[in-house]
JSON list of C-alpha atoms and ligand atoms in Angstrom, two decimals:
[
{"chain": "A", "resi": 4, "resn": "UNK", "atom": "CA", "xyz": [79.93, 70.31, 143.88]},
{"chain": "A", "resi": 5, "resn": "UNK", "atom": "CA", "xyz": [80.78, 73.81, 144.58]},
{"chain": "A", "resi": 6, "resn": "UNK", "atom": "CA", "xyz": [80.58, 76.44, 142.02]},
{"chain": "A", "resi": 7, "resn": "UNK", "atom": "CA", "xyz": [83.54, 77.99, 140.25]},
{"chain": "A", "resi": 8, "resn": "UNK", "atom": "CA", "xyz": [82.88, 81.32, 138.88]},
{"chain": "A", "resi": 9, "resn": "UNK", "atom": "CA", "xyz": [84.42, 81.61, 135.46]},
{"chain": "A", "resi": 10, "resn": "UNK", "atom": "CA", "xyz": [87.37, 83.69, 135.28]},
{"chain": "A", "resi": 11, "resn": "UNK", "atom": "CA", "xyz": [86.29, 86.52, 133.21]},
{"chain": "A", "resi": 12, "resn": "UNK", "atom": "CA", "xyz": [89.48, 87.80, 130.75]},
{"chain": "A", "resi": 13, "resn": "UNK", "atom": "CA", "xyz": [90.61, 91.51, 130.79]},
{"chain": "A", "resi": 14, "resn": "UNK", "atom": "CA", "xyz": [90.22, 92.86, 127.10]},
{"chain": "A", "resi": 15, "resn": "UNK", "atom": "CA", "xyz": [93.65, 94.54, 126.57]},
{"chain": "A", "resi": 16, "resn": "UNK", "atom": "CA", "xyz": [92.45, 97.32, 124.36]},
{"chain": "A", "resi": 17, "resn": "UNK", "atom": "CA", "xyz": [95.11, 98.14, 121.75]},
{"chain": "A", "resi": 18, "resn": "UNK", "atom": "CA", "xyz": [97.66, 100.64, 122.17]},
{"chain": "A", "resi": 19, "resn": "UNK", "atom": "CA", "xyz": [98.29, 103.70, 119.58]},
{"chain": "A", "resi": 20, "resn": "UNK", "atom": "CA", "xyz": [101.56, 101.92, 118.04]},
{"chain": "A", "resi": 21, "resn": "UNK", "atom": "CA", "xyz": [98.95, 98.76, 117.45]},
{"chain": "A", "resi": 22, "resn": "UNK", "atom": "CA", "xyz": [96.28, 100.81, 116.47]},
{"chain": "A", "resi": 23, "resn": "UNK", "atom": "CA", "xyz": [98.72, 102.50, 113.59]},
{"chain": "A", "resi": 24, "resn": "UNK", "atom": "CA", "xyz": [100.29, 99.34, 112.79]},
{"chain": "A", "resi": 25, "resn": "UNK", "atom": "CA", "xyz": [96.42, 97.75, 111.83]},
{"chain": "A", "resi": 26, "resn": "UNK", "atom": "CA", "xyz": [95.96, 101.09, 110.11]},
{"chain": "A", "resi": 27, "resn": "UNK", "atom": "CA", "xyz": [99.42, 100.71, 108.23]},
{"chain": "A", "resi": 28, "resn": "UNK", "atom": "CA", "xyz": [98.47, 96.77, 106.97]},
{"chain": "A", "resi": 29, "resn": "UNK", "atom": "CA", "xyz": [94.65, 97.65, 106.14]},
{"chain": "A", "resi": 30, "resn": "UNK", "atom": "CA", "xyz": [96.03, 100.94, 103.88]},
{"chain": "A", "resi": 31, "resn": "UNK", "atom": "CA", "xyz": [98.48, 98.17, 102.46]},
{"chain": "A", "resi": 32, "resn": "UNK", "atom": "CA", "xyz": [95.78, 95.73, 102.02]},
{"chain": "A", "resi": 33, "resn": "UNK", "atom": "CA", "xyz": [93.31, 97.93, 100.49]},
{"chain": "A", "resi": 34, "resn": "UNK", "atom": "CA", "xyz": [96.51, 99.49, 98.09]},
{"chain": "A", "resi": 35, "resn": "UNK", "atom": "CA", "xyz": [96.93, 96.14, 96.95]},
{"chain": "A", "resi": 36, "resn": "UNK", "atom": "CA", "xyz": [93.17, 95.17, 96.29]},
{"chain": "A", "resi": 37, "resn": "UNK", "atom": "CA", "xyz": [93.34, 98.24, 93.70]},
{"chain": "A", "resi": 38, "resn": "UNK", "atom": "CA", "xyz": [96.11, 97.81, 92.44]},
{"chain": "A", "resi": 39, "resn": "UNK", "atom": "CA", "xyz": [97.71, 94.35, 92.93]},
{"chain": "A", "resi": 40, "resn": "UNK", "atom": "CA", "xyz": [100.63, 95.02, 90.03]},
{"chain": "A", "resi": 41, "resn": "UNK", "atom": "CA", "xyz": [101.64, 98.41, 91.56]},
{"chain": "A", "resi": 42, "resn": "UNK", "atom": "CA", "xyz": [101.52, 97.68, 95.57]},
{"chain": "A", "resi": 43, "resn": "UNK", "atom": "CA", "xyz": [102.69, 93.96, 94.69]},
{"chain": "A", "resi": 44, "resn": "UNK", "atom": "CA", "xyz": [102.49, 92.87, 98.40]},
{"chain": "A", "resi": 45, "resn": "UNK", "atom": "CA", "xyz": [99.79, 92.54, 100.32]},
{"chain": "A", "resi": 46, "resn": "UNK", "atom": "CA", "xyz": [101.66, 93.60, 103.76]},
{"chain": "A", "resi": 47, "resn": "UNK", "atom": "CA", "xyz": [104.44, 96.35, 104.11]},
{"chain": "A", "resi": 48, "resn": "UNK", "atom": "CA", "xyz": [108.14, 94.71, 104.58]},
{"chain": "A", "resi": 49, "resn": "UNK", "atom": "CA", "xyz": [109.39, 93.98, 108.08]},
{"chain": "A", "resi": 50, "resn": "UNK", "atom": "CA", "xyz": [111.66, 95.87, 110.51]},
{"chain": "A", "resi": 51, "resn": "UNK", "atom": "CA", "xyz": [114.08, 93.17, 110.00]},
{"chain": "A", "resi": 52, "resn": "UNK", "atom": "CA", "xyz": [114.08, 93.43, 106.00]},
{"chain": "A", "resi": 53, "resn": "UNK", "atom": "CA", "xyz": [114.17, 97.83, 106.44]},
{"chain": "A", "resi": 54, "resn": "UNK", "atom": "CA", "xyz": [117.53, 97.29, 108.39]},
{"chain": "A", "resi": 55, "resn": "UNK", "atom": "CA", "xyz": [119.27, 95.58, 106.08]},
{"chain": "A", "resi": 56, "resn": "UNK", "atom": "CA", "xyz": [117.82, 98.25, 103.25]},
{"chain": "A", "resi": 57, "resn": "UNK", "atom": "CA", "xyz": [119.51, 100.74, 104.77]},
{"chain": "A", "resi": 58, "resn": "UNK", "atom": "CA", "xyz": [122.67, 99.24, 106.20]},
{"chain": "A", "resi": 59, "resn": "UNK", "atom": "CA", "xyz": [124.85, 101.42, 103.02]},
{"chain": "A", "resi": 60, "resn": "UNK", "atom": "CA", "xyz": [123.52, 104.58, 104.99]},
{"chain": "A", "resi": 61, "resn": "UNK", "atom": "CA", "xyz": [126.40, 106.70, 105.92]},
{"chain": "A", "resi": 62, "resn": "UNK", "atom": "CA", "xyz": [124.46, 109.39, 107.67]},
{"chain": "A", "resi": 63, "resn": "UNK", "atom": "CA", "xyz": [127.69, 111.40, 108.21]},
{"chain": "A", "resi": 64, "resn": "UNK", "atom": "CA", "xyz": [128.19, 111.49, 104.65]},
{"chain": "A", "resi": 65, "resn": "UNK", "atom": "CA", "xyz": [126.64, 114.86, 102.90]},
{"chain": "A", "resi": 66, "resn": "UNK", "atom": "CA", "xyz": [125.12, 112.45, 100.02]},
{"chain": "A", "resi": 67, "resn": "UNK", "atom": "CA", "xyz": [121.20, 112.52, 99.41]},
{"chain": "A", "resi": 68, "resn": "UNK", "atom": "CA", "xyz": [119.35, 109.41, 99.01]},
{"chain": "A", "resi": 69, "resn": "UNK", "atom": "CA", "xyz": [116.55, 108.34, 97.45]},
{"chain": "A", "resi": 70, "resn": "UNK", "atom": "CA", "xyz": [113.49, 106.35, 98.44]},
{"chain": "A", "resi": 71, "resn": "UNK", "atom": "CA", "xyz": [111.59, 104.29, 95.73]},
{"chain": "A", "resi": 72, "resn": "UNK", "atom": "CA", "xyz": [107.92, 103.03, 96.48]},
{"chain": "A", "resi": 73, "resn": "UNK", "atom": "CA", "xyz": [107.46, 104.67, 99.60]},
{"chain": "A", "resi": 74, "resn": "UNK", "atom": "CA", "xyz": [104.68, 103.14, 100.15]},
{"chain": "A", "resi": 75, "resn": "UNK", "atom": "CA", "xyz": [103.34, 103.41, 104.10]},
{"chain": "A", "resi": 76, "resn": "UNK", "atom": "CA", "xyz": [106.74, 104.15, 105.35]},
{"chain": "A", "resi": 77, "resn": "UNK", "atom": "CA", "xyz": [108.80, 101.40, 107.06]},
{"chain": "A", "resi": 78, "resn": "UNK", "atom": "CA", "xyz": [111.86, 101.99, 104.68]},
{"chain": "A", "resi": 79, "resn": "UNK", "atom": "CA", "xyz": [111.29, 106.05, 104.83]},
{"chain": "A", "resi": 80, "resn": "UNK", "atom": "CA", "xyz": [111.77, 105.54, 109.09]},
{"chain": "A", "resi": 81, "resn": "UNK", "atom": "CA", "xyz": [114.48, 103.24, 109.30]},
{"chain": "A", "resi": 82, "resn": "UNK", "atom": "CA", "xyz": [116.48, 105.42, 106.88]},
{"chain": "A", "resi": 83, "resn": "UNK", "atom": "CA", "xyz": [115.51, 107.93, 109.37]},
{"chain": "A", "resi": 84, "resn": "UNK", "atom": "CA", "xyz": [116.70, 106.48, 111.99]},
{"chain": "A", "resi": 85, "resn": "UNK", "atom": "CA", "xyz": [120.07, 105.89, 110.72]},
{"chain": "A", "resi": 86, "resn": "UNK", "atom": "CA", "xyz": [120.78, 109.44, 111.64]},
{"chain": "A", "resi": 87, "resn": "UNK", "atom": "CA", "xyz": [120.49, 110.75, 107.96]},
{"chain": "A", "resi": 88, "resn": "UNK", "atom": "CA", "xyz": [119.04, 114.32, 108.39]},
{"chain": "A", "resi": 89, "resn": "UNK", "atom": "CA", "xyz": [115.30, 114.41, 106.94]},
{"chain": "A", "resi": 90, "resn": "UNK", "atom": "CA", "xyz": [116.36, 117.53, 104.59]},
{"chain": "A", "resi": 91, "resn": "UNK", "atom": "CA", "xyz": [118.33, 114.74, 102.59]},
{"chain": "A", "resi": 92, "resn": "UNK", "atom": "CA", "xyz": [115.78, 112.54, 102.35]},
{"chain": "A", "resi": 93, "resn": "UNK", "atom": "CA", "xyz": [113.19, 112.40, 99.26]},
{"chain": "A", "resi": 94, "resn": "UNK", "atom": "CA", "xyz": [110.64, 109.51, 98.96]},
{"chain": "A", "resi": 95, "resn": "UNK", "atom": "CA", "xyz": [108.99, 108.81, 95.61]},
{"chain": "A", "resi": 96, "resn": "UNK", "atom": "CA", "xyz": [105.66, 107.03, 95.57]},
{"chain": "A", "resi": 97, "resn": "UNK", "atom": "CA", "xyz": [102.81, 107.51, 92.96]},
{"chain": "A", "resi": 98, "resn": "UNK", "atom": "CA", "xyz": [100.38, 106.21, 94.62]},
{"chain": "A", "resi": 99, "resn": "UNK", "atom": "CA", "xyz": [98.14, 109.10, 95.59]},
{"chain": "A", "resi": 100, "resn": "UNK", "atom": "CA", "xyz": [97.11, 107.81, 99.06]},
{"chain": "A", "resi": 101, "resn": "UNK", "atom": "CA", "xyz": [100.83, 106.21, 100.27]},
{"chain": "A", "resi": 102, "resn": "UNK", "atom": "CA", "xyz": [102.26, 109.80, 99.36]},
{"chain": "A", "resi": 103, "resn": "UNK", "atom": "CA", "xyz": [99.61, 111.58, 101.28]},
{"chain": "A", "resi": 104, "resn": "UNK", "atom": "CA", "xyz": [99.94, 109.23, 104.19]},
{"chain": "A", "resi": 105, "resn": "UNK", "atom": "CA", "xyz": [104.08, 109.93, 104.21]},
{"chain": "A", "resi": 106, "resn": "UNK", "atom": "CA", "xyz": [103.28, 113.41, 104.05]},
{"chain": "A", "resi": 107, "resn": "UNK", "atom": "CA", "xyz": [101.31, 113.04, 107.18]},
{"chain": "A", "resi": 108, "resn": "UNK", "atom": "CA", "xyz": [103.47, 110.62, 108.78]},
{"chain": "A", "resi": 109, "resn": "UNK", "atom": "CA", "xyz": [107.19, 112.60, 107.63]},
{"chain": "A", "resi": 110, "resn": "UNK", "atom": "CA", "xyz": [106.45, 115.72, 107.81]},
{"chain": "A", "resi": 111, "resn": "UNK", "atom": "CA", "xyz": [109.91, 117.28, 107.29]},
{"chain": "A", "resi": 112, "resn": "UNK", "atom": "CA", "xyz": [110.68, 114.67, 104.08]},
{"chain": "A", "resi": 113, "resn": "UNK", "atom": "CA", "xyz": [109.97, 115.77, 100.83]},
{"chain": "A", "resi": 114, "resn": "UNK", "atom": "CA", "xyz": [107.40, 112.87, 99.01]},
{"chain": "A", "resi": 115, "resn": "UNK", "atom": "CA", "xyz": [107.50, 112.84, 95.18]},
{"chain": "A", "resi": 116, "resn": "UNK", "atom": "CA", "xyz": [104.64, 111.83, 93.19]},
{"chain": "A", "resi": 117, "resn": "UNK", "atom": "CA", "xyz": [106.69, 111.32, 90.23]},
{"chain": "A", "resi": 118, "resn": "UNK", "atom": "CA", "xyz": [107.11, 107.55, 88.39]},
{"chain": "A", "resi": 119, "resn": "UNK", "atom": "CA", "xyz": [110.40, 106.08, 89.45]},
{"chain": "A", "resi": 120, "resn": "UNK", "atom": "CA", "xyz": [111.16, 106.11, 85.92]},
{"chain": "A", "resi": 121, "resn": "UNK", "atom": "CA", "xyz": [111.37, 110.32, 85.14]},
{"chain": "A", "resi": 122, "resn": "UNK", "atom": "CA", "xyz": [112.40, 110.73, 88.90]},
{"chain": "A", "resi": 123, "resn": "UNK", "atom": "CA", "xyz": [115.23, 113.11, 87.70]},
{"chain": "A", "resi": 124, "resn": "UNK", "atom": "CA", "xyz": [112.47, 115.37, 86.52]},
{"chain": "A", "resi": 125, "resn": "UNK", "atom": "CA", "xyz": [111.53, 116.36, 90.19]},
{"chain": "A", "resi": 126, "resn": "UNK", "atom": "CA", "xyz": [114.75, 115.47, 92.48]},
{"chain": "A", "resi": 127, "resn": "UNK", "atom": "CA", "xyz": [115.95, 118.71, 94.65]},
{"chain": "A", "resi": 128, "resn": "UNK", "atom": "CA", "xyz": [119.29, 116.91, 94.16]},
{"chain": "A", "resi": 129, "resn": "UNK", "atom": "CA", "xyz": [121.38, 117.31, 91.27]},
{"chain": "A", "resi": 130, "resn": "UNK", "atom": "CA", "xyz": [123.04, 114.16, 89.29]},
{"chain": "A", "resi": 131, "resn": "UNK", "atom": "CA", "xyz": [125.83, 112.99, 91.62]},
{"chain": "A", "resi": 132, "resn": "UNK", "atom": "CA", "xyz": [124.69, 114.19, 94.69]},
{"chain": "A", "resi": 133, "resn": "UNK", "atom": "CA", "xyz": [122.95, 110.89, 95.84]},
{"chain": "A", "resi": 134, "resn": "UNK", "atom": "CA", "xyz": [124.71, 108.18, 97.89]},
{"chain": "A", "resi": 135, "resn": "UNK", "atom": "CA", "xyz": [122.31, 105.33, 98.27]},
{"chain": "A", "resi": 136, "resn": "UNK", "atom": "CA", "xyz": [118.65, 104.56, 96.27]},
{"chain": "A", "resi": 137, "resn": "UNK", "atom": "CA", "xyz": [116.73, 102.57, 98.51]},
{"chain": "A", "resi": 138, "resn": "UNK", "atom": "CA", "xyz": [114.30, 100.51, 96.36]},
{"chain": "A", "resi": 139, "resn": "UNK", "atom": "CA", "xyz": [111.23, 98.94, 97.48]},
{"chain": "A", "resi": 140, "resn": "UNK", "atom": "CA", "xyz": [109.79, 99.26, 93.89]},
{"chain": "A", "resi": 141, "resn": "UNK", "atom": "CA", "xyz": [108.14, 95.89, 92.57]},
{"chain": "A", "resi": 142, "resn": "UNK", "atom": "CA", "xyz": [110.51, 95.26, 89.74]},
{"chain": "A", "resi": 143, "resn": "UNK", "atom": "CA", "xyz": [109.32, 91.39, 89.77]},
{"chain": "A", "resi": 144, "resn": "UNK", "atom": "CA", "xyz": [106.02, 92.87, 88.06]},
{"chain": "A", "resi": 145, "resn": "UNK", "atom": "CA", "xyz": [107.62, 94.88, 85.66]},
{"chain": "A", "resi": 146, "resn": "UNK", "atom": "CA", "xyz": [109.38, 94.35, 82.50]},
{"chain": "A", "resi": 147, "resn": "UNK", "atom": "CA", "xyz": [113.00, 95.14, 81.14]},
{"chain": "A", "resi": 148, "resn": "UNK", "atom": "CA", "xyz": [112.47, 97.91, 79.91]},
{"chain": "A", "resi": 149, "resn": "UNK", "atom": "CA", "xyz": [111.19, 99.47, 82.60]},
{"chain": "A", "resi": 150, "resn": "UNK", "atom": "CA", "xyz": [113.98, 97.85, 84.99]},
{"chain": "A", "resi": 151, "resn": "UNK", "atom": "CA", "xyz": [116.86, 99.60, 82.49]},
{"chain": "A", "resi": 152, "resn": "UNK", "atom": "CA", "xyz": [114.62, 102.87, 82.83]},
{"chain": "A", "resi": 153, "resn": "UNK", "atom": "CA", "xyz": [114.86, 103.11, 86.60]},
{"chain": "A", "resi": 154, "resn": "UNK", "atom": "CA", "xyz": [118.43, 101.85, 86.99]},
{"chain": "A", "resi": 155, "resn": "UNK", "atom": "CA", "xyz": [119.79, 104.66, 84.25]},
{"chain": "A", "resi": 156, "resn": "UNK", "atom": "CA", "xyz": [117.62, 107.02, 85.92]},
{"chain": "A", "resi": 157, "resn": "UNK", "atom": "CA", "xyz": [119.00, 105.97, 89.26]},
{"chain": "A", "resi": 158, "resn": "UNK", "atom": "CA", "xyz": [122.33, 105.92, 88.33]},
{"chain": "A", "resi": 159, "resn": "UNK", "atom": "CA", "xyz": [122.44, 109.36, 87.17]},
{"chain": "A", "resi": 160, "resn": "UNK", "atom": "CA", "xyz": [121.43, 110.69, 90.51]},
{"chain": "A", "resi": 161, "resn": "UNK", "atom": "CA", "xyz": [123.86, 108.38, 92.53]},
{"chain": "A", "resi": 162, "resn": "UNK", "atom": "CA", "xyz": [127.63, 109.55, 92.52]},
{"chain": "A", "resi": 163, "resn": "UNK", "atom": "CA", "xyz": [130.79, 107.15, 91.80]},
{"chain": "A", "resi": 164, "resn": "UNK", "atom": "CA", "xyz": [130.63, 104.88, 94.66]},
{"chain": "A", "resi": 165, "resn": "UNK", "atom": "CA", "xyz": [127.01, 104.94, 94.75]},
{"chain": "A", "resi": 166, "resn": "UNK", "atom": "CA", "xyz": [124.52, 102.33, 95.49]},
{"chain": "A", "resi": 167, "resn": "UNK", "atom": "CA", "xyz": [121.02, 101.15, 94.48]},
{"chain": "A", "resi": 168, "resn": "UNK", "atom": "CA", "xyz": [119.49, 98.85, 97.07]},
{"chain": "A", "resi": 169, "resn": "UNK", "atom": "CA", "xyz": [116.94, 96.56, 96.03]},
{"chain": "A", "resi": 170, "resn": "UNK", "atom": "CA", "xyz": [115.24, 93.63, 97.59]},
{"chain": "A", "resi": 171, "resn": "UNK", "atom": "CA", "xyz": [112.84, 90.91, 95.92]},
{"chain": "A", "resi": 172, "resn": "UNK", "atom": "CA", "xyz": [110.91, 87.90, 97.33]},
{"chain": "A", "resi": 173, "resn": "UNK", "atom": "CA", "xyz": [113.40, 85.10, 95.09]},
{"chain": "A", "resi": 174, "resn": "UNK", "atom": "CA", "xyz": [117.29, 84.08, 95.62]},
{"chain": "A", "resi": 175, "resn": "UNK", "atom": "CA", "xyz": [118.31, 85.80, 92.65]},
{"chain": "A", "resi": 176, "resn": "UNK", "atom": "CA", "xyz": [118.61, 89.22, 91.27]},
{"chain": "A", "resi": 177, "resn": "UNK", "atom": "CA", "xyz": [115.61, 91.07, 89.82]},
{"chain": "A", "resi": 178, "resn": "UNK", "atom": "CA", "xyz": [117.12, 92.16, 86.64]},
{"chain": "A", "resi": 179, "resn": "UNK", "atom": "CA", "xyz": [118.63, 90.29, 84.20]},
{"chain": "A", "resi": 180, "resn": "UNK", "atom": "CA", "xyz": [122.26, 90.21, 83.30]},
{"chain": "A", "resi": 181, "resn": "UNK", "atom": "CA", "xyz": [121.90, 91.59, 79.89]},
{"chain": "A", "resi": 182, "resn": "UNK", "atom": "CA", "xyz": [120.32, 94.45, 80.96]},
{"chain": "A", "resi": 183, "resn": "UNK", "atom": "CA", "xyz": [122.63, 95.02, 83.66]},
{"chain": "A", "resi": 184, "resn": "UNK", "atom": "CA", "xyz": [125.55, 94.81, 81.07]},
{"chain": "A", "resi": 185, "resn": "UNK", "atom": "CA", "xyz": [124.01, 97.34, 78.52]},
{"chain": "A", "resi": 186, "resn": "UNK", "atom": "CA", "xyz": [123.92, 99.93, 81.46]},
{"chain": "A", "resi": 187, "resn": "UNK", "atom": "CA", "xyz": [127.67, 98.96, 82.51]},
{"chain": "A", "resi": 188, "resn": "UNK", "atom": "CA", "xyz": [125.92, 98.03, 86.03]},
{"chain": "A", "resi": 189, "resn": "UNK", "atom": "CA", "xyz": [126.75, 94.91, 88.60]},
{"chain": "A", "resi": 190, "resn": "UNK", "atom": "CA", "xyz": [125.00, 93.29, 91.64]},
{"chain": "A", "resi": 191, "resn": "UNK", "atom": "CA", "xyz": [125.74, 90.95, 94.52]},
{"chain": "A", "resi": 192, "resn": "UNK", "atom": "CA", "xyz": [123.79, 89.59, 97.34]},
{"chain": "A", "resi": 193, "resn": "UNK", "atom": "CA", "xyz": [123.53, 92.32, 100.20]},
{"chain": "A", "resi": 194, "resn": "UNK", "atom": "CA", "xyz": [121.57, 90.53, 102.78]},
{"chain": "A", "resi": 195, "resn": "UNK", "atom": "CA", "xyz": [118.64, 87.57, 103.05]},
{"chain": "A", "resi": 196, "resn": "UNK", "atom": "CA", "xyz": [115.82, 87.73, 105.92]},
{"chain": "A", "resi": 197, "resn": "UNK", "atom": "CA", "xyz": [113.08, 85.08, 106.54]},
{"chain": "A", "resi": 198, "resn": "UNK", "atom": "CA", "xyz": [111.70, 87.48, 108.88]},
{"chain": "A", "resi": 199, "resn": "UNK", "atom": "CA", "xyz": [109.28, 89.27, 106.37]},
{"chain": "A", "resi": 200, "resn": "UNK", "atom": "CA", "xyz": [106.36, 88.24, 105.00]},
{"chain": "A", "resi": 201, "resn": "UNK", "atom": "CA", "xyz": [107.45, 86.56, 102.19]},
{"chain": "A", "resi": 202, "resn": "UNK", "atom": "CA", "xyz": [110.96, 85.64, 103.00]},
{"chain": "A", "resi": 203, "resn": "UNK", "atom": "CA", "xyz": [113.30, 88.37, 100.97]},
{"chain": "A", "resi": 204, "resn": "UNK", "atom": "CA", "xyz": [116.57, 88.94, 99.84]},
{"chain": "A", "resi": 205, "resn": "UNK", "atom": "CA", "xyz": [118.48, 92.28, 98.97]},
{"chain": "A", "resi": 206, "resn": "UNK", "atom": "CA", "xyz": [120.48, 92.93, 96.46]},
{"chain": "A", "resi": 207, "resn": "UNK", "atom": "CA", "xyz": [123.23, 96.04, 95.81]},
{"chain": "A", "resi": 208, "resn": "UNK", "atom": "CA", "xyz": [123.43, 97.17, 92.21]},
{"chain": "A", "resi": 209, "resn": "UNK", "atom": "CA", "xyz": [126.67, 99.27, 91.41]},
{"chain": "A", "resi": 210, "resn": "UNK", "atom": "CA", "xyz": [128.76, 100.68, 88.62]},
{"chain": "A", "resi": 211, "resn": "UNK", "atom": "CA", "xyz": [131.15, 97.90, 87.12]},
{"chain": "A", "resi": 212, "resn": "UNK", "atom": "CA", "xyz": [134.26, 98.12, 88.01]},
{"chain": "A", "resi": 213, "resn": "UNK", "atom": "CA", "xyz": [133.99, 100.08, 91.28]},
{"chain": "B", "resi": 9, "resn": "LIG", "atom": "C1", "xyz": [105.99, 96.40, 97.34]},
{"chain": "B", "resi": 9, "resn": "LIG", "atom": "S1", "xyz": [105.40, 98.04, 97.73]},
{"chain": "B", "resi": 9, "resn": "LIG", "atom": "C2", "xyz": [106.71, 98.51, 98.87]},
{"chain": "B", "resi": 9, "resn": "LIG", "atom": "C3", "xyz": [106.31, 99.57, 99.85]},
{"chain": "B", "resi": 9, "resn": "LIG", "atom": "C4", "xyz": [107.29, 99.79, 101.01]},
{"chain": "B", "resi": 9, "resn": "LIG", "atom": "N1", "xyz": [108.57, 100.28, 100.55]},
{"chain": "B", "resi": 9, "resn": "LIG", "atom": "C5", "xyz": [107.49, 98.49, 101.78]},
{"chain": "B", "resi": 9, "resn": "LIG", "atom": "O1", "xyz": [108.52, 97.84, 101.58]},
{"chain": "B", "resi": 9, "resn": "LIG", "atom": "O2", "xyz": [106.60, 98.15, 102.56]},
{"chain": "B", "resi": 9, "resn": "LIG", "atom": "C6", "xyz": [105.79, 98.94, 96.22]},
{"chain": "B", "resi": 9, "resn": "LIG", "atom": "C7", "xyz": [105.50, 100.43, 96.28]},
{"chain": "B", "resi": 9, "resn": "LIG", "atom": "O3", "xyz": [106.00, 101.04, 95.08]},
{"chain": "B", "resi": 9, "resn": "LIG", "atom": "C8", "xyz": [105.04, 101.96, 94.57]},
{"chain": "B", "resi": 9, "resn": "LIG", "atom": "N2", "xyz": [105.30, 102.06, 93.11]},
{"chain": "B", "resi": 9, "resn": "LIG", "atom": "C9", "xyz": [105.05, 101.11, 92.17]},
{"chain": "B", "resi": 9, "resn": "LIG", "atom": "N3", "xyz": [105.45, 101.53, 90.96]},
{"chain": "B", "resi": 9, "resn": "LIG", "atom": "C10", "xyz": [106.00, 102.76, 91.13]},
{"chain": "B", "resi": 9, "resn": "LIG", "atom": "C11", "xyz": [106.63, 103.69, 90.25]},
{"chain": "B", "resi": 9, "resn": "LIG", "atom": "N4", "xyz": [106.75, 103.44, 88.94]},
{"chain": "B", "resi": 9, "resn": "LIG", "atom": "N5", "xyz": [107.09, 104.86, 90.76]},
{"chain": "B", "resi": 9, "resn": "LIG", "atom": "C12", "xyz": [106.95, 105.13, 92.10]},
{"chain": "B", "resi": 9, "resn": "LIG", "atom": "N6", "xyz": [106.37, 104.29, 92.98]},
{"chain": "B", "resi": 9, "resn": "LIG", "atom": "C13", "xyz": [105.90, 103.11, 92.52]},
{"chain": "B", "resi": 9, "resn": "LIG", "atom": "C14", "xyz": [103.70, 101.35, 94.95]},
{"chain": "B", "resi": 9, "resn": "LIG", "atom": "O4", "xyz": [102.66, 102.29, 94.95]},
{"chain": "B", "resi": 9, "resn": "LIG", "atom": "C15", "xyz": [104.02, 100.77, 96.33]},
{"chain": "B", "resi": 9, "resn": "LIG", "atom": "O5", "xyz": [103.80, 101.72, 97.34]}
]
C-alpha cells in the first residue's frame, strides 16, 4: 500500500480587522460579566442592525446627533460613515472602559461619561440643535421611570422634526403607551433584522402630531 503523506493545513493567522473584532466581543463579553443589567448583551449589535440605526441620518443637514450607550462603537462608525462630520457627533456611555475605548477608537468624537438620563448637563449642543438620538441604551432592563427620564431628556435636545431611534430584541416597542402619552411622544416600527445576535427590531419615537 503506498504511503500518503497527510496534507498538513496552512494556519491562516488572523488579520488586524479579526484581531479587533475578537478584541471588540471579549471587551463586550467581559462588560457584560460585570455588569449584565447595564451592557445587557453579551455581543455588540451587527452591521446590519447599525444601518438601519442610522438610516434618519441626514448628514447634509447642520443638526447634531446623539449617541446613547456607545458601548464598543459599531453605532458611533456607521453614523460616521453616513457622512455626518465627527464635530457633530457626541457619544454618551458611562461605562468607564467603553468610553475610554471610543476615545481611542474616535478620536475626533466627543465621548460623554454622563447617564443618559442628565445628558443635557454635558451636551456641546444646545436644546434644538439635535436631529436624530441614536439609542442603543438597554431600556428592556430599566423601568418607567427611567424610560420617561431619557425620552424628556432626549426630546429637549432634538428639534421639531426630530427623531429618537431605538432598537430592542422583542416585536414591540420598549416603552409603554402611557408613558409615551404623558410626554406627548409616538412610535412606529422603523426597521426589523434577524441578522444580529438576537434578532432586533427598531423603533422611531417622535413628537405627536408631527
Ligand atoms: C446593549 S449595549 C449597546 C452597545 C452598542 N451601542 C451596541 O449596540 O453594540 C448598552 C450600552 O449602554 C450603556 N449604558 C447603559 N446604561 C446607560 C446610561 N444610563 N447612560 C449611558 N450609557 C448607558 C452600557 O454601558 C452599554 O455600553
Amino acid at each position: 500500500m503506498q504511503y500518503k503523506p497527510k496534507r498538513s493545513r496552512a494556519i491562516a493567522l488572523p488579520n488586524s480587522e479579526f484581531r479587533a473584532r475578537a478584541t471588540e466581543y471579549l471587551d463586550f463579553l467581559a462588560a457584560w460579566v460585570k455588569k449584565p443589567r447595564q451592557t445587557a448583551s453579551v455581543v455588540p449589535s451587527s452591521r446590519y442592525l447599525a444601518r438601519l440605526m442610522v438610516a434618519q441620518i441626514d448628514p447634509l443637514d447642520s443638526g447634531r446627533v446623539l449617541e446613547l450607550g456607545g458601548g464598543t462603537g459599531v453605532f458611533t462608525r456607521a453614523i460616521l460613515a453616513t457622512g455626518l462630520p465627527a464635530d457633530r457627533l457626541e457619544v454618551v456611555e458611562i461605562n468607564p472602559g467603553f468610553a475610554r475605548g471610543l476615545r481611542r477608537h474616535f478620536p475626533t468624537v466627543s465621548v460623554l461619561e454622563t447617564p443618559a438620563q442628565i445628558v443635557s448637563t454635558a451636551t456641546a449642543g444646545e436644546p434644538g440643535d439635535y436631529q436624530t438620538v441614536v439609542s442603543g441604551l438597554p431600556l428592556l432592563a430599566m423601568d418607567r421611570g427611567m424610560h420617561a427620564d431619557i425620552l424628556s431628556e432626549s426630546f429637549r435636545m432634538l428639534r421639531p422634526g426630530g427623531s429618537f431611534v431605538q432598537f430592542t430584541y422583542s416585536m414591540r416597542p420598549p416603552v409603554n403607551r402611557e408613558v409615551l402619552d404623558a410626554l406627548g411622544l409616538d412610535v412606529e416600527r422603523a426597521g426589523q433584522t434577524v441578522r444580529n445576535f438576537p434578532p432586533a427590531t427598531v423603533f422611531r419615537f417622535f413628537r405627536q402630531g408631527e
